[in-house]
């Protein structure tokens, strides 16, 4: 059994999708970041960085429960533990890992900043909006070109797709004009989004 600490954000849904794909039993604990639950002492004991998602694996190697935070680290751990959603050969692993890091270091932070300044910042800052919009478009272009000749970001469906899908899905819903010239991404969204495990994971919590 895994305890999943999460909320209805793209980062949180990465892990619920992975757990659904892997068929690992888990219990969902809602950490309502809109109410400051992430700062409660009991959650900080699991994740000192006060961000979701986090997990506690009660069947971790070595016997003792293992608490993990950072969505990319959790995805890598789950893939390694189960031997799924990640190729077994070094070349395949490297390819998946690079696209996972592309999401962690680029897609998530940059699209998240664009969404923040466009929708939530109390003062509209045109420079910030334009800067992050341009970088978001550039990153989407990279993804679209990668998907021009393949069904998934790497050689097979993997944690790289799982990490990227919730972010792109949310941005496609919120900013459809960003995707006018990204036909390959739109097809990929349909392929990944049609998977039953992805559909279940996107409903958590």
XYZ file of C-alpha atoms in Angstrom, residues 31-201:
171
model
C -3.560 18.142 0.796
C -5.634 21.236 0.058
C -2.983 23.754 -0.929
C -5.646 26.453 -1.262
C -6.165 26.177 2.499
C -2.511 25.841 3.497
C -2.607 22.114 4.317
C 0.903 21.778 2.879
C 2.285 23.700 5.861
C 0.792 21.437 8.512
C 3.416 19.680 10.673
C 2.177 16.207 9.764
C 2.731 16.888 6.063
C 6.057 18.615 6.614
C 7.227 15.450 8.351
C 6.766 13.686 5.005
C 7.858 16.505 2.691
C 10.057 19.237 4.189
C 9.611 21.229 0.953
C 5.852 21.622 1.635
C 4.803 20.783 -1.922
C 2.571 18.104 -3.367
C 2.818 15.332 -4.376
C 4.464 13.068 -1.864
C 4.172 9.370 -1.151
C 4.896 6.958 1.652
C 5.612 3.435 0.413
C 4.888 0.931 3.164
C 6.373 -1.902 1.112
C 9.664 -0.221 0.225
C 12.934 -2.113 -0.220
C 14.595 -2.685 3.127
C 11.355 -3.033 5.036
C 10.970 0.410 6.572
C 8.390 2.808 5.065
C 9.902 5.228 2.549
C 8.699 8.826 2.217
C 9.415 10.538 -1.101
C 8.716 13.971 -2.522
C 9.324 15.606 -5.943
C 7.139 14.159 -8.673
C 10.037 13.228 -10.962
C 11.820 11.341 -8.187
C 8.600 9.509 -7.326
C 8.039 8.494 -10.955
C 11.592 7.199 -11.273
C 11.237 5.259 -8.026
C 7.947 3.646 -9.056
C 9.318 2.718 -12.482
C 12.453 1.171 -11.008
C 10.577 -0.660 -8.283
C 8.076 -2.245 -10.666
C 10.210 -2.580 -13.792
C 7.473 -0.888 -15.827
C 6.958 2.419 -17.647
C 10.688 2.580 -18.311
C 12.830 0.653 -20.823
C 15.313 -1.814 -19.385
C 18.245 -0.997 -21.662
C 20.584 1.925 -20.836
C 19.879 3.760 -24.089
C 16.123 3.541 -23.623
C 16.384 4.625 -19.990
C 18.474 7.642 -20.960
C 15.953 8.685 -23.589
C 13.034 8.505 -21.172
C 14.989 10.282 -18.452
C 15.907 13.200 -20.706
C 12.255 13.817 -21.594
C 11.273 13.472 -17.951
C 13.859 16.129 -17.078
C 12.596 18.275 -19.977
C 9.205 18.288 -18.303
C 10.570 18.883 -14.823
C 12.920 21.699 -15.783
C 11.037 23.266 -18.678
C 7.431 22.377 -19.389
C 6.179 22.502 -15.803
C 7.954 25.630 -14.563
C 7.567 27.722 -17.727
C 3.963 26.865 -18.533
C 3.159 27.259 -14.855
C 4.664 30.743 -14.776
C 2.754 31.740 -17.909
C -0.490 30.529 -16.366
C 0.272 32.400 -13.150
C 1.046 35.745 -14.740
C -1.780 35.447 -17.271
C -4.495 34.356 -14.839
C -3.567 34.831 -11.190
C -1.076 37.675 -10.721
C -2.800 40.585 -8.927
C -1.094 43.016 -11.298
C -0.795 42.301 -15.007
C 2.845 42.494 -16.043
C 3.009 42.464 -19.863
C 6.740 41.706 -19.914
C 6.273 38.594 -17.761
C 3.242 37.419 -19.718
C 5.012 37.861 -23.055
C 8.223 36.247 -21.820
C 6.581 33.116 -20.450
C 4.149 32.847 -23.335
C 7.034 32.885 -25.804
C 8.948 30.255 -23.851
C 5.809 28.125 -23.557
C 5.343 28.282 -27.327
C 8.986 27.326 -27.843
C 8.679 24.303 -25.546
C 5.463 23.211 -27.239
C 7.298 23.427 -30.543
C 9.991 21.097 -29.223
C 7.359 18.605 -28.101
C 5.441 18.842 -31.363
C 8.551 18.145 -33.430
C 9.463 15.191 -31.220
C 5.994 13.722 -31.694
C 6.002 14.194 -35.469
C 7.448 10.734 -36.095
C 6.460 8.752 -33.001
C 3.469 8.010 -30.809
C 5.174 8.852 -27.516
C 7.954 11.101 -26.288
C 10.427 8.224 -26.145
C 10.452 4.858 -27.891
C 7.538 3.617 -25.790
C 4.846 4.910 -23.452
C 6.661 5.828 -20.254
C 6.885 8.023 -17.198
C 7.966 10.831 -19.538
C 4.505 10.841 -21.131
C 2.851 10.538 -17.732
C 4.813 13.505 -16.359
C 4.041 15.704 -19.349
C 0.421 14.845 -20.061
C -1.328 16.590 -17.120
C 0.516 19.852 -17.812
C -0.204 19.856 -21.524
C -3.813 18.809 -20.951
C -4.368 21.687 -18.530
C -2.732 24.231 -20.829
C -4.640 22.951 -23.857
C -7.871 23.537 -21.950
C -6.861 26.950 -20.631
C -4.937 28.363 -23.590
C -6.167 26.637 -26.780
C -4.624 29.373 -28.932
C -1.162 28.081 -27.972
C -1.932 24.830 -29.784
C -3.147 26.091 -33.145
C -0.031 24.789 -34.918
C 0.741 21.753 -32.746
C -1.197 19.001 -34.507
C 1.146 16.278 -33.248
C 0.676 17.306 -29.627
C -3.102 17.299 -30.011
C -3.002 13.762 -31.409
C -0.714 12.680 -28.559
C -3.128 14.193 -26.019
C -5.875 12.047 -27.503
C -3.737 8.884 -27.478
C -2.594 9.283 -23.893
C -5.920 10.620 -22.662
C -7.807 7.631 -24.067
C -5.971 5.247 -21.734
C -8.326 4.096 -18.937
C -5.616 4.378 -16.274
C -4.908 7.969 -17.317
C -8.593 8.802 -17.132
C -8.816 7.333 -13.637
C -5.644 9.063 -12.471
